[in-house]
PDB file of C-alpha atoms in Angstrom:
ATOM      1  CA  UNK A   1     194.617  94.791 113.699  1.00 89.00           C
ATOM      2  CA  UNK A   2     197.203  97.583 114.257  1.00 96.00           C
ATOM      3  CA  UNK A   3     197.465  99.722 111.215  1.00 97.00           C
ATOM      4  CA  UNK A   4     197.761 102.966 112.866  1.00 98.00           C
ATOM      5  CA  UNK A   5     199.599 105.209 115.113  1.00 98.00           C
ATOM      6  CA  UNK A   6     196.344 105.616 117.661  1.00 97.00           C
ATOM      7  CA  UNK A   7     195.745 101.989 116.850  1.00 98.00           C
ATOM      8  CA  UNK A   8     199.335 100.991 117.997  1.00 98.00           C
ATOM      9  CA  UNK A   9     198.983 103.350 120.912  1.00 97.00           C
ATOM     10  CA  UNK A  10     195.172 101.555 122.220  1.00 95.00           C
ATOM     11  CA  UNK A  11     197.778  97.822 121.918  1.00 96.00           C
ATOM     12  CA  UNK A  12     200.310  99.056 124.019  1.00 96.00           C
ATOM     13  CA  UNK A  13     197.998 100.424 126.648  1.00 95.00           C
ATOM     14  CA  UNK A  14     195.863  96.919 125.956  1.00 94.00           C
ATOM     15  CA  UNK A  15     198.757  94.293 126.757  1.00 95.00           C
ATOM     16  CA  UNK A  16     200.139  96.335 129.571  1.00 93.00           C
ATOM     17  CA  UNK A  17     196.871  95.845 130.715  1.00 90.00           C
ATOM     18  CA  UNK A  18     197.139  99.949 132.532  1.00 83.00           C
ATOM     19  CA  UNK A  19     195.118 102.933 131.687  1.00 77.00           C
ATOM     20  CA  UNK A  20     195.837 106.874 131.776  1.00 83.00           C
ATOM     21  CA  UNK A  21     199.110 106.102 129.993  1.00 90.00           C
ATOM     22  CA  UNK A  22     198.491 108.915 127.275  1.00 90.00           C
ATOM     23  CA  UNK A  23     201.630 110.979 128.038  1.00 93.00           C
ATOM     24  CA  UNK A  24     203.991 107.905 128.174  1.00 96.00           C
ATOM     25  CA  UNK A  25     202.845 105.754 125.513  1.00 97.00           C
ATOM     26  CA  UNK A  26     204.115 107.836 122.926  1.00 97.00           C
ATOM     27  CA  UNK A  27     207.372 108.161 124.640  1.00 97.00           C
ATOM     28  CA  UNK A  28     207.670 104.018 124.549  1.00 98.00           C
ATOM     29  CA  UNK A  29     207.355 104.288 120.900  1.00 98.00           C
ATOM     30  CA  UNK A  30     209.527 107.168 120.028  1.00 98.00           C
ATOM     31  CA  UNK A  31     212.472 104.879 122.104  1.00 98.00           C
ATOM     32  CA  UNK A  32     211.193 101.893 120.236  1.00 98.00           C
ATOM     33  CA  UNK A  33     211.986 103.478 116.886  1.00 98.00           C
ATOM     34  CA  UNK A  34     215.612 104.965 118.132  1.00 98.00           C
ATOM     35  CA  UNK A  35     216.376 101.134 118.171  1.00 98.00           C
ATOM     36  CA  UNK A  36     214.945 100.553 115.075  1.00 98.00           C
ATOM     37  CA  UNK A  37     217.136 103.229 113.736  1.00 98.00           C
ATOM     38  CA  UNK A  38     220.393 101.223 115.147  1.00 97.00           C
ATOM     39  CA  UNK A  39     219.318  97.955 114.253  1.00 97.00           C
ATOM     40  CA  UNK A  40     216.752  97.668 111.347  1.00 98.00           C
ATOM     41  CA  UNK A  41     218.794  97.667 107.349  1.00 97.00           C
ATOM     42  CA  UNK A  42     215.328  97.122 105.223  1.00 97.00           C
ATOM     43  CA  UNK A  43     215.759  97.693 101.704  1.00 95.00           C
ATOM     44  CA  UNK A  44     212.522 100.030 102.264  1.00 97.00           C
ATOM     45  CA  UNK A  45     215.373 102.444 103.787  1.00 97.00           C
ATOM     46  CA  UNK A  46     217.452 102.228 100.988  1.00 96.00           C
ATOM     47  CA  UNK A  47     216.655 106.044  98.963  1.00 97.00           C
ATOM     48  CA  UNK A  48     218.661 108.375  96.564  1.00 96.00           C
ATOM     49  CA  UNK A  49     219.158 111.912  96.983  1.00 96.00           C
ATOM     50  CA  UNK A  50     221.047 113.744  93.747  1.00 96.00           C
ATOM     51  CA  UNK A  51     222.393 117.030  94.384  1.00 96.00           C
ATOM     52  CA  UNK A  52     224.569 119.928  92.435  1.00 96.00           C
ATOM     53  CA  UNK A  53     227.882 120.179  94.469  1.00 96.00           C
ATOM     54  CA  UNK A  54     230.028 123.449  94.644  1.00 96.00           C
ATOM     55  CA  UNK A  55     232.193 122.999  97.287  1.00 95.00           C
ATOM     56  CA  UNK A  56     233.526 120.544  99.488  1.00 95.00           C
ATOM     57  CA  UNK A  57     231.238 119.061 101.455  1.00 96.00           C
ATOM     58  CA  UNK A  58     227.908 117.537  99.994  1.00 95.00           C
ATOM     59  CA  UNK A  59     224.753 118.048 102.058  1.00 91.00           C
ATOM     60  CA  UNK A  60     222.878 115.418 103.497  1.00 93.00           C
ATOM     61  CA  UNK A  61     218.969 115.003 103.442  1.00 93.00           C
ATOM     62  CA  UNK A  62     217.231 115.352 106.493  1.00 93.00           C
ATOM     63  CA  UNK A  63     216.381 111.923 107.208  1.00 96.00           C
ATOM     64  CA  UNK A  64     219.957 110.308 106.294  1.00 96.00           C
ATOM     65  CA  UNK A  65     221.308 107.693 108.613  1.00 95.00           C
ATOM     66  CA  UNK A  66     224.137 106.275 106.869  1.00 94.00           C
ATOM     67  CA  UNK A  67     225.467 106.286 103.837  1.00 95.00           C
ATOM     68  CA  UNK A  68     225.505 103.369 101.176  1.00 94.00           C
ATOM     69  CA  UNK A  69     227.260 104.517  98.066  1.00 95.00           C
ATOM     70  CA  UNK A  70     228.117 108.368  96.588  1.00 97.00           C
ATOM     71  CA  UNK A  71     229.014 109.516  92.872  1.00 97.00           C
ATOM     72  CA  UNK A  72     229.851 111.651  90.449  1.00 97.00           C
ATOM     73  CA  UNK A  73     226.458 111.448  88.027  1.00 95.00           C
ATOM     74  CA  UNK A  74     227.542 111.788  84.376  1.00 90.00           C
ATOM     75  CA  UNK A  75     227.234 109.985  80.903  1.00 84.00           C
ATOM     76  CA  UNK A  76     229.152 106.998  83.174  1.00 91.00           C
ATOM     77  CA  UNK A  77     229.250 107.266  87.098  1.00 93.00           C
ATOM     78  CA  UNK A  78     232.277 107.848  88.623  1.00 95.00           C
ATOM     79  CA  UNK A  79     231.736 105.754  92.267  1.00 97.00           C
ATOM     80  CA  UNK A  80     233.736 107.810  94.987  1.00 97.00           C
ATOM     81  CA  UNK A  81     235.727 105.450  97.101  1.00 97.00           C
ATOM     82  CA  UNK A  82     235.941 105.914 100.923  1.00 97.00           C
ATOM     83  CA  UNK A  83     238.946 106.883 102.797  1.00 97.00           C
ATOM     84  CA  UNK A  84     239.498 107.622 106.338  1.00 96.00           C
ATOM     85  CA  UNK A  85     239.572 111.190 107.455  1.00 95.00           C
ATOM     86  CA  UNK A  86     243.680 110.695 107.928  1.00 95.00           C
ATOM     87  CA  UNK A  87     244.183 108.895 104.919  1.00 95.00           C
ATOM     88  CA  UNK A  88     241.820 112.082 103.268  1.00 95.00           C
ATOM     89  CA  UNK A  89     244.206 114.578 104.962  1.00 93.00           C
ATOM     90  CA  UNK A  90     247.426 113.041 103.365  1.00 92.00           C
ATOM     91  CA  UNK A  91     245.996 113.535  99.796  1.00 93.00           C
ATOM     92  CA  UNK A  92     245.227 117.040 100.391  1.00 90.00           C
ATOM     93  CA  UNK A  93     248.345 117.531 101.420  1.00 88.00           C
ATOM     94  CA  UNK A  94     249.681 115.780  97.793  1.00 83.00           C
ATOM     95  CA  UNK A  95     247.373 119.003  96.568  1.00 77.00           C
ATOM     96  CA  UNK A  96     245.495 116.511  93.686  1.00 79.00           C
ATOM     97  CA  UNK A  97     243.598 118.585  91.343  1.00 81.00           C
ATOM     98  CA  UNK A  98     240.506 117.475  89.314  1.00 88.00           C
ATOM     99  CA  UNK A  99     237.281 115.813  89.361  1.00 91.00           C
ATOM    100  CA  UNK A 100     236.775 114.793  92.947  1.00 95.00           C
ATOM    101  CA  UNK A 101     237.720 110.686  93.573  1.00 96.00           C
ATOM    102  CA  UNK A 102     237.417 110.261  97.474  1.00 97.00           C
ATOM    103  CA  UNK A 103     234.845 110.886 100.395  1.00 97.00           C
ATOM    104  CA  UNK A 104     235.176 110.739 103.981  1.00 97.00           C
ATOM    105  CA  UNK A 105     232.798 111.614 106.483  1.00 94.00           C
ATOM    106  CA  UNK A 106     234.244 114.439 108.978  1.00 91.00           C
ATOM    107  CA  UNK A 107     231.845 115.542 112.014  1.00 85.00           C
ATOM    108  CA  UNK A 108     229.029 113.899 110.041  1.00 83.00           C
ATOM    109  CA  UNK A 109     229.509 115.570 106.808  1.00 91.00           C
ATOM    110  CA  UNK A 110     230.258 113.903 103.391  1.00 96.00           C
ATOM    111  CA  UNK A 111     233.757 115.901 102.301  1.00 97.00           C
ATOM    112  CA  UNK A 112     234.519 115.264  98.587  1.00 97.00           C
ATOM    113  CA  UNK A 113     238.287 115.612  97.311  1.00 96.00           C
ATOM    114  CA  UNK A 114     238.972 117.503  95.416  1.00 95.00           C
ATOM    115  CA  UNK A 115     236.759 120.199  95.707  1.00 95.00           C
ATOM    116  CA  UNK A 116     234.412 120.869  93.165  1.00 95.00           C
ATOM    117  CA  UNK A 117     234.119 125.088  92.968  1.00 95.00           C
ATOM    118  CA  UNK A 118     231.154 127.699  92.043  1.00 95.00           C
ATOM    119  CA  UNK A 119     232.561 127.717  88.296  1.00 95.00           C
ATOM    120  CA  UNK A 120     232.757 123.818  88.067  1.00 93.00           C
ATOM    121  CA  UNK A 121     230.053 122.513  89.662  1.00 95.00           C
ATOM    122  CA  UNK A 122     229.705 118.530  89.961  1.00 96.00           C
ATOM    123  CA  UNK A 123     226.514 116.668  89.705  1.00 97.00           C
ATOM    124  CA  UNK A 124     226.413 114.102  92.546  1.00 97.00           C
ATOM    125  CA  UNK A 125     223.954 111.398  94.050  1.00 97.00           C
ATOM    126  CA  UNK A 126     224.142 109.468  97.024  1.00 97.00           C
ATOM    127  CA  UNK A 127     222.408 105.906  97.672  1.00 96.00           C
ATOM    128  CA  UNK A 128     222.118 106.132 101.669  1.00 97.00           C
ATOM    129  CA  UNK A 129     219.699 104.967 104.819  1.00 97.00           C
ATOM    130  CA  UNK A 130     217.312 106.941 105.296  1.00 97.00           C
ATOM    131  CA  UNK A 131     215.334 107.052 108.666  1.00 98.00           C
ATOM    132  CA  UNK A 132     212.324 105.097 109.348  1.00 98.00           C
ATOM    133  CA  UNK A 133     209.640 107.984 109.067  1.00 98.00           C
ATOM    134  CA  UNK A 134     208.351 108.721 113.186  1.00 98.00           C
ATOM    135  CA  UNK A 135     204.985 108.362 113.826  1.00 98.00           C
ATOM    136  CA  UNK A 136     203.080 110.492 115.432  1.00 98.00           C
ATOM    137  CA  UNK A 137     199.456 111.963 115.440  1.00 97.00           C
ATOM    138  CA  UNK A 138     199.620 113.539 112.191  1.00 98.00           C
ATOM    139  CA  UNK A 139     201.918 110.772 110.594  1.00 98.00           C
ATOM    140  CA  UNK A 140     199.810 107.665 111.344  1.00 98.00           C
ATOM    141  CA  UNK A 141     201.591 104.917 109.441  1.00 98.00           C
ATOM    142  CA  UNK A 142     204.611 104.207 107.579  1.00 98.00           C
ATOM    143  CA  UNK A 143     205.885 101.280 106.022  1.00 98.00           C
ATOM    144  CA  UNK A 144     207.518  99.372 109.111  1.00 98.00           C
ATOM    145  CA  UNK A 145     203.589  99.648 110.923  1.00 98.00           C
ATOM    146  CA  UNK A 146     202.270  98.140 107.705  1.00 98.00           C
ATOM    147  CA  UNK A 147     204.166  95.428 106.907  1.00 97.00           C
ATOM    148  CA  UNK A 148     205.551  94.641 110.194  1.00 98.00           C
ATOM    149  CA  UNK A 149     203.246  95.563 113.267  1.00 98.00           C
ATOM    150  CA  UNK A 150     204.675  92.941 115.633  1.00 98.00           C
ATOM    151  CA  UNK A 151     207.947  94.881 115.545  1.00 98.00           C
ATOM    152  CA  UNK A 152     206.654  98.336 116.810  1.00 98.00           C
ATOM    153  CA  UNK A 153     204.605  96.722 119.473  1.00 98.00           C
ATOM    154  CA  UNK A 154     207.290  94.250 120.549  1.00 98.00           C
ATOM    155  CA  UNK A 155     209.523  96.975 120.658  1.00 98.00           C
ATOM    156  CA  UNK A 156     206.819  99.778 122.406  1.00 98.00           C
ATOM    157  CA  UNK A 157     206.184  96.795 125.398  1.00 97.00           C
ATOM    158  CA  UNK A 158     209.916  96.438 125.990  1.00 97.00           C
ATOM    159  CA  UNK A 159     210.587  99.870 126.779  1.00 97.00           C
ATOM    160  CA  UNK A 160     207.429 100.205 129.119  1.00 96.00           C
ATOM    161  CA  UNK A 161     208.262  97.276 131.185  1.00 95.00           C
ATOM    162  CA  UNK A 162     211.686  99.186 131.643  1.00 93.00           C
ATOM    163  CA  UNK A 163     209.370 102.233 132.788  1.00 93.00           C
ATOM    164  CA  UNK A 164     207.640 100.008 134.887  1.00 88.00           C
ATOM    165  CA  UNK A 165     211.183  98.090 136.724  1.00 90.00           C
ATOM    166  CA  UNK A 166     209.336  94.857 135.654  1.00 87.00           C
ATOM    167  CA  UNK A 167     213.075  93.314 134.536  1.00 87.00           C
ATOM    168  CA  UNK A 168     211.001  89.838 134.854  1.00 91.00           C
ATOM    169  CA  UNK A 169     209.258  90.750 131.503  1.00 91.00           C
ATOM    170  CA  UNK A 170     211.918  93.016 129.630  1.00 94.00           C
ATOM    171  CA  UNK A 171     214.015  90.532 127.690  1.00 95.00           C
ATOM    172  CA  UNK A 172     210.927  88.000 126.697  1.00 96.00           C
ATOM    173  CA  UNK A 173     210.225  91.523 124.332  1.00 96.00           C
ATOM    174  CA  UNK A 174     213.400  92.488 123.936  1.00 97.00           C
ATOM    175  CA  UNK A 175     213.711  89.288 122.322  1.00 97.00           C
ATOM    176  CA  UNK A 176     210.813  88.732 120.032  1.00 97.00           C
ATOM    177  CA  UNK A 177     211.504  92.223 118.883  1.00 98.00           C
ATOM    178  CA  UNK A 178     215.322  91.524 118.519  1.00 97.00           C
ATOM    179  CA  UNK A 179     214.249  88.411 116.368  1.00 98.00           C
ATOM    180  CA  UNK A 180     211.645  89.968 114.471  1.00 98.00           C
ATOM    181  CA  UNK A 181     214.337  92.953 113.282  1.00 98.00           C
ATOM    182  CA  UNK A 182     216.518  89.572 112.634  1.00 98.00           C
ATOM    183  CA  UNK A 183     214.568  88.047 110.028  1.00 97.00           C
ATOM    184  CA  UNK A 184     213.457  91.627 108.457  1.00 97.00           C
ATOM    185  CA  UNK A 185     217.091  92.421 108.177  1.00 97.00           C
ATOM    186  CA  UNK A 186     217.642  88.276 106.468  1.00 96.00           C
ATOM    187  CA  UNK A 187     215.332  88.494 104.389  1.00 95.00           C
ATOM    188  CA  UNK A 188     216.597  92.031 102.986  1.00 94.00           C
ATOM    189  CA  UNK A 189     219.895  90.643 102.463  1.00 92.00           C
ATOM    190  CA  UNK A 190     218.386  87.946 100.831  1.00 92.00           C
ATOM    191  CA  UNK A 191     216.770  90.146  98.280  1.00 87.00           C
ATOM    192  CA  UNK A 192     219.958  92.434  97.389  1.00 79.00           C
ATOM    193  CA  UNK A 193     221.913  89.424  96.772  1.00 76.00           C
ATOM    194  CA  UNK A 194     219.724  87.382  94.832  1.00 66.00           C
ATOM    195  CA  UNK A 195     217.899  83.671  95.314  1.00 54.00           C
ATOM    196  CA  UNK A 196     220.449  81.929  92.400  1.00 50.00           C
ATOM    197  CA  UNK A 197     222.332  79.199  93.391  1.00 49.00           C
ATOM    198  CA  UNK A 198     225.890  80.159  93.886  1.00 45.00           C
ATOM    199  CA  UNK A 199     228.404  79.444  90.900  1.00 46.00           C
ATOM    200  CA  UNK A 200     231.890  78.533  92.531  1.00 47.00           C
ATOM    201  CA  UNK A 201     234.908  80.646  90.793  1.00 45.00           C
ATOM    202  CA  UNK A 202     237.778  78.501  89.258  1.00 43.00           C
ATOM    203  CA  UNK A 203     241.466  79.936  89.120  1.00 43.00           C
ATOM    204  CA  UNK A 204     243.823  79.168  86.654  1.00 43.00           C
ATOM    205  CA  UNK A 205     246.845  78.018  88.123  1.00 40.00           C
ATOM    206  CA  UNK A 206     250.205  78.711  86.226  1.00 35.00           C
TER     207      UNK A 206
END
């Protein structure tokens, strides 16, 4: 069984069928995980952050890697809506006052208009991505390793056949990784929207 990060590690050295591979071993799996990043949308990487807001531009947490939904918290949320950073500028330049009502995301920040200030503060929380947690030697599991082992070591043997320039054997993991992320990321969708049979909408026509 892999369960662990030295676990996953003796696996990858194991099916490559190679030894003295300490010092590049980790480096397959730390690649393998930079595609996981770009490709895997689990609902396990679905988190909240809430935050007090005095300016601008509301700060990110330190494993954010996209953003799903930001508002105002209050006795009702107030949902920000997205707007391009162009279509951001033009409103600024309408000089709205308020409670902020739009976000954009400028050089990778979240900017808020209008801008809360140090004597009205806003309370704010943001659904977002949040990185899949690295492993390492002092970080020896996370959730993807758990639940999904085949993944990480589909994905670890793809990248060290590319080490190795055996392109024979690259895409036969590429793709039982690929398709492994595939039905992790269908069956997530499948949860957010439900199992209930679909109702069909009738329109009234006048």
């Amino acid at each position: 069984m892999i369960q662990t990060y030295d676990e996953l590690k003796a696996a990858v050295g194991s099916w490559l069928k190679r030894t003295s591979l300490d010092t590049e071993i980790p480096n397959f799996i730390q690649l393998a995980e930079a595609h996981f990043n770009r490709t895997i949308r689990a609902t396990e990487m679905e988190a909240r952050s809430r935050t007090t807001v005095n300016n601008e531009f509301v700060p990110k947490p330190d494993d954010f890697l996209a953003l799903r939904e930001i508002h105002i918290e209050g006795a009702i949320d107030q949902p920000l809506k997205y707007v391009t950073p162009q279509e951001l500028s033009h409103i600024e330049n309408s000089a709205y006052g308020g409670t902020p009502f739009v976000y954009t995301m400028v050089d990778q920040h979240i900017k808020i208009y209008p801008a809360p200030t140090t004597e009205n503060p806003i309370d704010v929380e943001i659904i977002y991505i949040q990185k899949i947690p690295a492993l390492s030697t002092s970080n020896q599991t996370n959730w993807l390793l758990t639940n999904h082992p085949d993944i990480y070591l589909h994905g670890a043997l793809h990248q060290a056949e590319g080490f190795f320039y055996n392109d024979r054997r690259m895409p036969i993991w590429e793709r039982k990784c690929d398709l492994a992320i595939q039905a992790l990321n269908e069956s997530a969708n499948r949860s957010r929207s439900g199992t209930g049979p679909m109702i069909p909408r009738v329109r009234n026509v006048i």
